[in-house]
Amino acid sequence: MALWRVQAIFPLCTASLGILLVVYALSAEAGFAQKHGPDIIDDSKDNITIFTRILDRLLDGYDNRLRPGLGDDVTEVKTNIYVTSFGPVSDTDMEYTIDVFFRQSWRDERLKFDGPMKILPLNNLLASKIWTPDTFFHNGKKSVAHNMTTPNKLLRLVDNGTLLYTMRLTIHAECPMHLEDFPMDVHACPLKFGSYAYTKSEVNYNWTLGKVEVAEGGSRLNQYDLLGHVVSREDIETSTGVYVMMITYFHLKRKIGYFVIQTYLPCIMTVILSQVSFWLNRESVPARTVFGVTTVLTMTTLSISARNSLPKVAYATAMDWFIAVCYAFVFSALIEFAAVNYFTKRSWAWDGKKVLEAQELKKKEPVTLAKKTNNTYNIVGTTYALNITKEPGLPTIAKSAAATTTTPAAVVIPPKVPRMEEKPPENKKTYNSVSKVDKMSRIVFPVLFAIFNMVYWATYVNRESAIKGIIAKQ
């Protein structure tokens, strides 16, 4: 009886234990799920995932070989430039260097999207997967796109399909220079760019509101002042079609201070030094020769050194004209001395003969006897009577001789008669005389040089003011 009861209870206990184990297992699983439930991410609410799916969808089937609106509309590309630094400018190569942020904006209907953000910032990797304008610089000799530490490019995508593409460039561009007014010259250095392959009917360029901006303190110019800039737009026609060309002119004014110190002042001082010789005696041949030859050689050296910093142009610049006139003044001073010296030597020869004749006359005068009518002779202003022995057979020389006795004749000393001295011939020209040519040159040369300087500087200063006024109006 007891064995039967035990056998009857055992199945019930086993069933109860199984139920308890199942309940415990279910409760443990429910607690684990409750503990780790918040860490599970809903992919449908993550921005990164959303835009990854958007970009994948946009680029799926996108052909970057075709421009937006192909066959229907003209692609409008809006551009502007932000200049971070300008310069230096090379006169010998006629080029300049400019560092810019070059910005382009266009609309691509194939890149429209709907998402939680209206503007999607992207990096340069996407730029190689979409269509971008084939912009190039017409007058660029060399352009560098900066790649440190990564390519300096910016790409932004707006939800309506508008793209903003910016890159940092350093451009070496040509700057045609007309140096007739050097060093008071003003130049307009252009920066020209446009599409290389697309004509005006396919891609059209326009300036945005900002157009061109120059950063404060961005000028890296030592010899120039950046006066301003002007933008324009032109259509150029070639054998392959009509293309749009965007142009920016940067107006530069050369600083004249360096050239005043290095060229103009030395030339002026050399001319003044050459005119000092007019105040020296014409007999000072070595001194005046040194002045003339030295100043001519100095002007030759200055004219050669002034051309070293310029390209070898075939026309004369404003500085060349100034140096040429200064050279003419210096050379004229040397020729003036040669003329004065020539006539001075001829005057010495004429005056020398007169001087010798006067000296010979003085030597003969003391021993010359002036004969009188009463047998007396005048020696240097004193009259003496002479006793001459009468020889037989000779006629009486004078009636006064018969009255004399045989005794020795006494010398009669008459009173002195004042002597009339003859003045030696005066020399009209002396060795220390000043030439009339020198007297005229002392006035004519400085006056002409002063007039030349007034006309020269007034002409170019007025021209510079007129150019600045035109630039300000533009």
mmCIF file with all atom_site columns, C-alpha atoms in Angstrom, residues 71-244:
data_model
loop_
_atom_site.group_PDB
_atom_site.id
_atom_site.type_symbol
_atom_site.label_atom_id
_atom_site.label_alt_id
_atom_site.label_comp_id
_atom_site.label_asym_id
_atom_site.label_entity_id
_atom_site.label_seq_id
_atom_site.pdbx_PDB_ins_code
_atom_site.Cartn_x
_atom_site.Cartn_y
_atom_site.Cartn_z
_atom_site.occupancy
_atom_site.B_iso_or_equiv
_atom_site.pdbx_formal_charge
_atom_site.auth_seq_id
_atom_site.auth_comp_id
_atom_site.auth_asym_id
_atom_site.auth_atom_id
_atom_site.pdbx_PDB_model_num
ATOM 1   C CA . GLY A 1 71  ? 20.673 68.742  -74.300 1.00 0.00 ? 71  GLY A CA 1
ATOM 2   C CA . ASP A 1 72  ? 18.098 70.881  -72.490 1.00 0.00 ? 72  ASP A CA 1
ATOM 3   C CA . ASP A 1 73  ? 19.559 73.783  -70.534 1.00 0.00 ? 73  ASP A CA 1
ATOM 4   C CA . VAL A 1 74  ? 22.804 75.721  -70.327 1.00 0.00 ? 74  VAL A CA 1
ATOM 5   C CA . THR A 1 75  ? 24.793 75.001  -67.193 1.00 0.00 ? 75  THR A CA 1
ATOM 6   C CA . GLU A 1 76  ? 25.217 78.243  -65.248 1.00 0.00 ? 76  GLU A CA 1
ATOM 7   C CA . VAL A 1 77  ? 28.453 78.430  -63.270 1.00 0.00 ? 77  VAL A CA 1
ATOM 8   C CA . LYS A 1 78  ? 28.725 81.287  -60.763 1.00 0.00 ? 78  LYS A CA 1
ATOM 9   C CA . THR A 1 79  ? 32.205 82.229  -59.621 1.00 0.00 ? 79  THR A CA 1
ATOM 10  C CA . ASN A 1 80  ? 33.976 84.535  -57.201 1.00 0.00 ? 80  ASN A CA 1
ATOM 11  C CA . ILE A 1 81  ? 37.538 84.918  -55.970 1.00 0.00 ? 81  ILE A CA 1
ATOM 12  C CA . TYR A 1 82  ? 38.959 85.674  -52.545 1.00 0.00 ? 82  TYR A CA 1
ATOM 13  C CA . VAL A 1 83  ? 42.553 86.866  -52.773 1.00 0.00 ? 83  VAL A CA 1
ATOM 14  C CA . THR A 1 84  ? 44.611 85.911  -49.733 1.00 0.00 ? 84  THR A CA 1
ATOM 15  C CA . SER A 1 85  ? 47.918 87.323  -50.995 1.00 0.00 ? 85  SER A CA 1
ATOM 16  C CA . PHE A 1 86  ? 49.038 89.242  -54.069 1.00 0.00 ? 86  PHE A CA 1
ATOM 17  C CA . GLY A 1 87  ? 52.645 89.326  -55.238 1.00 0.00 ? 87  GLY A CA 1
ATOM 18  C CA . PRO A 1 88  ? 55.447 89.431  -55.917 1.00 0.00 ? 88  PRO A CA 1
ATOM 19  C CA . VAL A 1 89  ? 55.550 90.951  -59.409 1.00 0.00 ? 89  VAL A CA 1
ATOM 20  C CA . SER A 1 90  ? 58.447 90.208  -61.753 1.00 0.00 ? 90  SER A CA 1
ATOM 21  C CA . ASP A 1 91  ? 59.270 93.002  -64.208 1.00 0.00 ? 91  ASP A CA 1
ATOM 22  C CA . THR A 1 92  ? 61.831 91.006  -66.162 1.00 0.00 ? 92  THR A CA 1
ATOM 23  C CA . ASP A 1 93  ? 59.447 88.058  -66.738 1.00 0.00 ? 93  ASP A CA 1
ATOM 24  C CA . MET A 1 94  ? 56.303 90.236  -66.861 1.00 0.00 ? 94  MET A CA 1
ATOM 25  C CA . GLU A 1 95  ? 54.344 87.970  -64.519 1.00 0.00 ? 95  GLU A CA 1
ATOM 26  C CA . TYR A 1 96  ? 52.841 88.070  -61.041 1.00 0.00 ? 96  TYR A CA 1
ATOM 27  C CA . THR A 1 97  ? 51.925 85.556  -58.349 1.00 0.00 ? 97  THR A CA 1
ATOM 28  C CA . ILE A 1 98  ? 48.544 85.398  -56.645 1.00 0.00 ? 98  ILE A CA 1
ATOM 29  C CA . ASP A 1 99  ? 47.159 83.092  -53.943 1.00 0.00 ? 99  ASP A CA 1
ATOM 30  C CA . VAL A 1 100 ? 43.355 82.720  -54.073 1.00 0.00 ? 100 VAL A CA 1
ATOM 31  C CA . PHE A 1 101 ? 40.353 80.771  -52.892 1.00 0.00 ? 101 PHE A CA 1
ATOM 32  C CA . PHE A 1 102 ? 38.664 79.995  -56.197 1.00 0.00 ? 102 PHE A CA 1
ATOM 33  C CA . ARG A 1 103 ? 34.940 79.347  -55.778 1.00 0.00 ? 103 ARG A CA 1
ATOM 34  C CA . GLN A 1 104 ? 32.459 77.870  -58.261 1.00 0.00 ? 104 GLN A CA 1
ATOM 35  C CA . SER A 1 105 ? 28.764 77.133  -57.833 1.00 0.00 ? 105 SER A CA 1
ATOM 36  C CA . TRP A 1 106 ? 26.347 75.342  -60.154 1.00 0.00 ? 106 TRP A CA 1
ATOM 37  C CA . ARG A 1 107 ? 23.163 73.284  -59.975 1.00 0.00 ? 107 ARG A CA 1
ATOM 38  C CA . ASP A 1 108 ? 22.850 69.584  -60.772 1.00 0.00 ? 108 ASP A CA 1
ATOM 39  C CA . GLU A 1 109 ? 19.274 68.254  -60.756 1.00 0.00 ? 109 GLU A CA 1
ATOM 40  C CA . ARG A 1 110 ? 20.557 64.705  -60.433 1.00 0.00 ? 110 ARG A CA 1
ATOM 41  C CA . LEU A 1 111 ? 21.827 65.432  -56.903 1.00 0.00 ? 111 LEU A CA 1
ATOM 42  C CA . LYS A 1 112 ? 18.582 66.562  -55.272 1.00 0.00 ? 112 LYS A CA 1
ATOM 43  C CA . PHE A 1 113 ? 17.800 64.865  -51.967 1.00 0.00 ? 113 PHE A CA 1
ATOM 44  C CA . ASP A 1 114 ? 15.434 64.946  -48.971 1.00 0.00 ? 114 ASP A CA 1
ATOM 45  C CA . GLY A 1 115 ? 16.975 64.580  -45.539 1.00 0.00 ? 115 GLY A CA 1
ATOM 46  C CA . PRO A 1 116 ? 17.211 66.018  -42.040 1.00 0.00 ? 116 PRO A CA 1
ATOM 47  C CA . MET A 1 117 ? 19.897 68.534  -43.221 1.00 0.00 ? 117 MET A CA 1
ATOM 48  C CA . LYS A 1 118 ? 19.551 71.058  -46.047 1.00 0.00 ? 118 LYS A CA 1
ATOM 49  C CA . ILE A 1 119 ? 23.290 71.522  -46.588 1.00 0.00 ? 119 ILE A CA 1
ATOM 50  C CA . LEU A 1 120 ? 25.547 68.506  -46.654 1.00 0.00 ? 120 LEU A CA 1
ATOM 51  C CA . PRO A 1 121 ? 29.304 69.265  -46.167 1.00 0.00 ? 121 PRO A CA 1
ATOM 52  C CA . LEU A 1 122 ? 31.481 66.807  -48.068 1.00 0.00 ? 122 LEU A CA 1
ATOM 53  C CA . ASN A 1 123 ? 35.193 66.338  -48.653 1.00 0.00 ? 123 ASN A CA 1
ATOM 54  C CA . ASN A 1 124 ? 37.213 66.277  -51.833 1.00 0.00 ? 124 ASN A CA 1
ATOM 55  C CA . LEU A 1 125 ? 36.695 62.536  -52.431 1.00 0.00 ? 125 LEU A CA 1
ATOM 56  C CA . LEU A 1 126 ? 33.204 63.077  -53.762 1.00 0.00 ? 126 LEU A CA 1
ATOM 57  C CA . ALA A 1 127 ? 34.446 65.718  -56.239 1.00 0.00 ? 127 ALA A CA 1
ATOM 58  C CA . SER A 1 128 ? 36.025 63.010  -58.367 1.00 0.00 ? 128 SER A CA 1
ATOM 59  C CA . LYS A 1 129 ? 32.707 61.145  -58.586 1.00 0.00 ? 129 LYS A CA 1
ATOM 60  C CA . ILE A 1 130 ? 30.528 63.986  -59.823 1.00 0.00 ? 130 ILE A CA 1
ATOM 61  C CA . TRP A 1 131 ? 30.688 66.432  -62.724 1.00 0.00 ? 131 TRP A CA 1
ATOM 62  C CA . THR A 1 132 ? 32.761 69.598  -62.120 1.00 0.00 ? 132 THR A CA 1
ATOM 63  C CA . PRO A 1 133 ? 33.477 72.532  -64.488 1.00 0.00 ? 133 PRO A CA 1
ATOM 64  C CA . ASP A 1 134 ? 36.653 72.249  -66.562 1.00 0.00 ? 134 ASP A CA 1
ATOM 65  C CA . THR A 1 135 ? 37.835 75.748  -65.653 1.00 0.00 ? 135 THR A CA 1
ATOM 66  C CA . PHE A 1 136 ? 41.340 76.820  -66.670 1.00 0.00 ? 136 PHE A CA 1
ATOM 67  C CA . PHE A 1 137 ? 43.298 80.101  -66.556 1.00 0.00 ? 137 PHE A CA 1
ATOM 68  C CA . HIS A 1 138 ? 43.963 81.617  -69.952 1.00 0.00 ? 138 HIS A CA 1
ATOM 69  C CA . ASN A 1 139 ? 47.020 83.658  -68.931 1.00 0.00 ? 139 ASN A CA 1
ATOM 70  C CA . GLY A 1 140 ? 48.291 81.262  -66.295 1.00 0.00 ? 140 GLY A CA 1
ATOM 71  C CA . LYS A 1 141 ? 51.889 80.145  -66.740 1.00 0.00 ? 141 LYS A CA 1
ATOM 72  C CA . LYS A 1 142 ? 51.810 77.824  -63.761 1.00 0.00 ? 142 LYS A CA 1
ATOM 73  C CA . SER A 1 143 ? 49.114 76.924  -61.224 1.00 0.00 ? 143 SER A CA 1
ATOM 74  C CA . VAL A 1 144 ? 49.504 74.918  -58.050 1.00 0.00 ? 144 VAL A CA 1
ATOM 75  C CA . ALA A 1 145 ? 46.646 73.254  -56.144 1.00 0.00 ? 145 ALA A CA 1
ATOM 76  C CA . HIS A 1 146 ? 47.676 72.888  -52.500 1.00 0.00 ? 146 HIS A CA 1
ATOM 77  C CA . ASN A 1 147 ? 47.573 69.358  -51.123 1.00 0.00 ? 147 ASN A CA 1
ATOM 78  C CA . MET A 1 148 ? 49.021 69.716  -47.611 1.00 0.00 ? 148 MET A CA 1
ATOM 79  C CA . THR A 1 149 ? 47.996 68.079  -45.395 1.00 0.00 ? 149 THR A CA 1
ATOM 80  C CA . THR A 1 150 ? 45.110 66.988  -47.579 1.00 0.00 ? 150 THR A CA 1
ATOM 81  C CA . PRO A 1 151 ? 43.843 68.499  -50.841 1.00 0.00 ? 151 PRO A CA 1
ATOM 82  C CA . ASN A 1 152 ? 42.608 71.991  -49.959 1.00 0.00 ? 152 ASN A CA 1
ATOM 83  C CA . LYS A 1 153 ? 39.168 71.583  -51.486 1.00 0.00 ? 153 LYS A CA 1
ATOM 84  C CA . LEU A 1 154 ? 35.670 72.178  -50.163 1.00 0.00 ? 154 LEU A CA 1
ATOM 85  C CA . LEU A 1 155 ? 32.434 70.673  -51.495 1.00 0.00 ? 155 LEU A CA 1
ATOM 86  C CA . ARG A 1 156 ? 28.949 71.432  -50.217 1.00 0.00 ? 156 ARG A CA 1
ATOM 87  C CA . LEU A 1 157 ? 25.717 69.941  -51.504 1.00 0.00 ? 157 LEU A CA 1
ATOM 88  C CA . VAL A 1 158 ? 22.372 71.692  -51.015 1.00 0.00 ? 158 VAL A CA 1
ATOM 89  C CA . ASP A 1 159 ? 19.133 69.718  -51.010 1.00 0.00 ? 159 ASP A CA 1
ATOM 90  C CA . ASN A 1 160 ? 17.981 71.419  -54.255 1.00 0.00 ? 160 ASN A CA 1
ATOM 91  C CA . GLY A 1 161 ? 21.043 70.059  -56.117 1.00 0.00 ? 161 GLY A CA 1
ATOM 92  C CA . THR A 1 162 ? 23.223 73.213  -55.891 1.00 0.00 ? 162 THR A CA 1
ATOM 93  C CA . LEU A 1 163 ? 26.922 72.548  -55.328 1.00 0.00 ? 163 LEU A CA 1
ATOM 94  C CA . LEU A 1 164 ? 29.646 74.865  -53.961 1.00 0.00 ? 164 LEU A CA 1
ATOM 95  C CA . TYR A 1 165 ? 33.155 73.862  -54.970 1.00 0.00 ? 165 TYR A CA 1
ATOM 96  C CA . THR A 1 166 ? 36.129 75.783  -53.523 1.00 0.00 ? 166 THR A CA 1
ATOM 97  C CA . MET A 1 167 ? 39.839 75.176  -53.883 1.00 0.00 ? 167 MET A CA 1
ATOM 98  C CA . ARG A 1 168 ? 43.009 76.988  -52.869 1.00 0.00 ? 168 ARG A CA 1
ATOM 99  C CA . LEU A 1 169 ? 45.301 77.867  -55.771 1.00 0.00 ? 169 LEU A CA 1
ATOM 100 C CA . THR A 1 170 ? 48.608 79.645  -56.292 1.00 0.00 ? 170 THR A CA 1
ATOM 101 C CA . ILE A 1 171 ? 48.710 81.069  -59.810 1.00 0.00 ? 171 ILE A CA 1
ATOM 102 C CA . HIS A 1 172 ? 51.622 82.506  -61.781 1.00 0.00 ? 172 HIS A CA 1
ATOM 103 C CA . ALA A 1 173 ? 49.967 84.628  -64.453 1.00 0.00 ? 173 ALA A CA 1
ATOM 104 C CA . GLU A 1 174 ? 51.174 86.865  -67.249 1.00 0.00 ? 174 GLU A CA 1
ATOM 105 C CA . CYS A 1 175 ? 51.000 90.623  -66.821 1.00 0.00 ? 175 CYS A CA 1
ATOM 106 C CA . PRO A 1 176 ? 51.642 92.570  -70.048 1.00 0.00 ? 176 PRO A CA 1
ATOM 107 C CA . MET A 1 177 ? 53.535 95.725  -69.107 1.00 0.00 ? 177 MET A CA 1
ATOM 108 C CA . HIS A 1 178 ? 53.992 98.942  -71.047 1.00 0.00 ? 178 HIS A CA 1
ATOM 109 C CA . LEU A 1 179 ? 57.091 100.557 -69.605 1.00 0.00 ? 179 LEU A CA 1
ATOM 110 C CA . GLU A 1 180 ? 57.098 103.876 -71.463 1.00 0.00 ? 180 GLU A CA 1
ATOM 111 C CA . ASP A 1 181 ? 56.383 105.692 -68.166 1.00 0.00 ? 181 ASP A CA 1
ATOM 112 C CA . PHE A 1 182 ? 58.782 103.650 -66.038 1.00 0.00 ? 182 PHE A CA 1
ATOM 113 C CA . PRO A 1 183 ? 59.242 104.194 -63.088 1.00 0.00 ? 183 PRO A CA 1
ATOM 114 C CA . MET A 1 184 ? 56.025 106.268 -62.828 1.00 0.00 ? 184 MET A CA 1
ATOM 115 C CA . ASP A 1 185 ? 54.052 103.538 -64.592 1.00 0.00 ? 185 ASP A CA 1
ATOM 116 C CA . VAL A 1 186 ? 50.672 101.997 -63.794 1.00 0.00 ? 186 VAL A CA 1
ATOM 117 C CA . HIS A 1 187 ? 49.748 98.478  -64.892 1.00 0.00 ? 187 HIS A CA 1
ATOM 118 C CA . ALA A 1 188 ? 46.545 96.443  -65.124 1.00 0.00 ? 188 ALA A CA 1
ATOM 119 C CA . CYS A 1 189 ? 47.444 92.798  -64.509 1.00 0.00 ? 189 CYS A CA 1
ATOM 120 C CA . PRO A 1 190 ? 44.636 90.509  -65.696 1.00 0.00 ? 190 PRO A CA 1
ATOM 121 C CA . LEU A 1 191 ? 43.480 87.159  -64.363 1.00 0.00 ? 191 LEU A CA 1
ATOM 122 C CA . LYS A 1 192 ? 41.510 85.356  -67.096 1.00 0.00 ? 192 LYS A CA 1
ATOM 123 C CA . PHE A 1 193 ? 39.657 82.072  -66.750 1.00 0.00 ? 193 PHE A CA 1
ATOM 124 C CA . GLY A 1 194 ? 36.870 80.122  -68.406 1.00 0.00 ? 194 GLY A CA 1
ATOM 125 C CA . SER A 1 195 ? 35.799 76.706  -69.653 1.00 0.00 ? 195 SER A CA 1
ATOM 126 C CA . TYR A 1 196 ? 38.286 74.791  -71.715 1.00 0.00 ? 196 TYR A CA 1
ATOM 127 C CA . ALA A 1 197 ? 35.944 72.453  -73.644 1.00 0.00 ? 197 ALA A CA 1
ATOM 128 C CA . TYR A 1 198 ? 32.391 73.802  -73.251 1.00 0.00 ? 198 TYR A CA 1
ATOM 129 C CA . THR A 1 199 ? 31.238 76.654  -75.460 1.00 0.00 ? 199 THR A CA 1
ATOM 130 C CA . LYS A 1 200 ? 28.913 79.468  -74.433 1.00 0.00 ? 200 LYS A CA 1
ATOM 131 C CA . SER A 1 201 ? 25.856 77.465  -75.514 1.00 0.00 ? 201 SER A CA 1
ATOM 132 C CA . GLU A 1 202 ? 26.762 74.693  -73.050 1.00 0.00 ? 202 GLU A CA 1
ATOM 133 C CA . VAL A 1 203 ? 28.415 76.312  -70.018 1.00 0.00 ? 203 VAL A CA 1
ATOM 134 C CA . ASN A 1 204 ? 27.993 79.963  -69.104 1.00 0.00 ? 204 ASN A CA 1
ATOM 135 C CA . TYR A 1 205 ? 29.994 81.792  -66.417 1.00 0.00 ? 205 TYR A CA 1
ATOM 136 C CA . ASN A 1 206 ? 28.744 84.682  -64.284 1.00 0.00 ? 206 ASN A CA 1
ATOM 137 C CA . TRP A 1 207 ? 30.051 86.637  -61.308 1.00 0.00 ? 207 TRP A CA 1
ATOM 138 C CA . THR A 1 208 ? 28.340 86.276  -57.951 1.00 0.00 ? 208 THR A CA 1
ATOM 139 C CA . LEU A 1 209 ? 27.596 89.245  -55.722 1.00 0.00 ? 209 LEU A CA 1
ATOM 140 C CA . GLY A 1 210 ? 30.959 89.058  -53.967 1.00 0.00 ? 210 GLY A CA 1
ATOM 141 C CA . LYS A 1 211 ? 32.895 88.950  -57.255 1.00 0.00 ? 211 LYS A CA 1
ATOM 142 C CA . VAL A 1 212 ? 36.499 89.566  -56.173 1.00 0.00 ? 212 VAL A CA 1
ATOM 143 C CA . GLU A 1 213 ? 37.679 90.371  -52.666 1.00 0.00 ? 213 GLU A CA 1
ATOM 144 C CA . VAL A 1 214 ? 41.200 91.085  -51.454 1.00 0.00 ? 214 VAL A CA 1
ATOM 145 C CA . ALA A 1 215 ? 42.127 90.301  -47.871 1.00 0.00 ? 215 ALA A CA 1
ATOM 146 C CA . GLU A 1 216 ? 43.419 93.169  -45.745 1.00 0.00 ? 216 GLU A CA 1
ATOM 147 C CA . GLY A 1 217 ? 47.171 93.043  -45.558 1.00 0.00 ? 217 GLY A CA 1
ATOM 148 C CA . GLY A 1 218 ? 47.222 90.536  -48.397 1.00 0.00 ? 218 GLY A CA 1
ATOM 149 C CA . SER A 1 219 ? 49.595 92.579  -50.536 1.00 0.00 ? 219 SER A CA 1
ATOM 150 C CA . ARG A 1 220 ? 53.089 91.123  -50.820 1.00 0.00 ? 220 ARG A CA 1
ATOM 151 C CA . LEU A 1 221 ? 54.423 93.921  -53.009 1.00 0.00 ? 221 LEU A CA 1
ATOM 152 C CA . ASN A 1 222 ? 57.655 95.811  -52.409 1.00 0.00 ? 222 ASN A CA 1
ATOM 153 C CA . GLN A 1 223 ? 57.734 98.005  -55.504 1.00 0.00 ? 223 GLN A CA 1
ATOM 154 C CA . TYR A 1 224 ? 54.003 98.413  -56.142 1.00 0.00 ? 224 TYR A CA 1
ATOM 155 C CA . ASP A 1 225 ? 50.818 99.678  -54.550 1.00 0.00 ? 225 ASP A CA 1
ATOM 156 C CA . LEU A 1 226 ? 47.618 97.735  -55.237 1.00 0.00 ? 226 LEU A CA 1
ATOM 157 C CA . LEU A 1 227 ? 45.189 100.503 -56.213 1.00 0.00 ? 227 LEU A CA 1
ATOM 158 C CA . GLY A 1 228 ? 42.139 98.320  -56.817 1.00 0.00 ? 228 GLY A CA 1
ATOM 159 C CA . HIS A 1 229 ? 40.570 95.821  -59.196 1.00 0.00 ? 229 HIS A CA 1
ATOM 160 C CA . VAL A 1 230 ? 37.921 95.727  -61.909 1.00 0.00 ? 230 VAL A CA 1
ATOM 161 C CA . VAL A 1 231 ? 35.965 92.695  -63.133 1.00 0.00 ? 231 VAL A CA 1
ATOM 162 C CA . SER A 1 232 ? 34.562 92.081  -66.595 1.00 0.00 ? 232 SER A CA 1
ATOM 163 C CA . ARG A 1 233 ? 33.207 89.358  -68.829 1.00 0.00 ? 233 ARG A CA 1
ATOM 164 C CA . GLU A 1 234 ? 34.029 88.785  -72.472 1.00 0.00 ? 234 GLU A CA 1
ATOM 165 C CA . ASP A 1 235 ? 33.171 86.363  -75.244 1.00 0.00 ? 235 ASP A CA 1
ATOM 166 C CA . ILE A 1 236 ? 36.065 85.093  -77.296 1.00 0.00 ? 236 ILE A CA 1
ATOM 167 C CA . GLU A 1 237 ? 35.577 83.446  -80.647 1.00 0.00 ? 237 GLU A CA 1
ATOM 168 C CA . THR A 1 238 ? 37.894 80.689  -81.792 1.00 0.00 ? 238 THR A CA 1
ATOM 169 C CA . SER A 1 239 ? 37.856 78.071  -84.516 1.00 0.00 ? 239 SER A CA 1
ATOM 170 C CA . THR A 1 240 ? 36.028 75.657  -82.173 1.00 0.00 ? 240 THR A CA 1
ATOM 171 C CA . GLY A 1 241 ? 33.300 78.033  -81.054 1.00 0.00 ? 241 GLY A CA 1
ATOM 172 C CA . VAL A 1 242 ? 32.479 80.993  -78.824 1.00 0.00 ? 242 VAL A CA 1
ATOM 173 C CA . TYR A 1 243 ? 33.674 80.731  -75.227 1.00 0.00 ? 243 TYR A CA 1
ATOM 174 C CA . VAL A 1 244 ? 33.012 82.829  -72.138 1.00 0.00 ? 244 VAL A CA 1
#
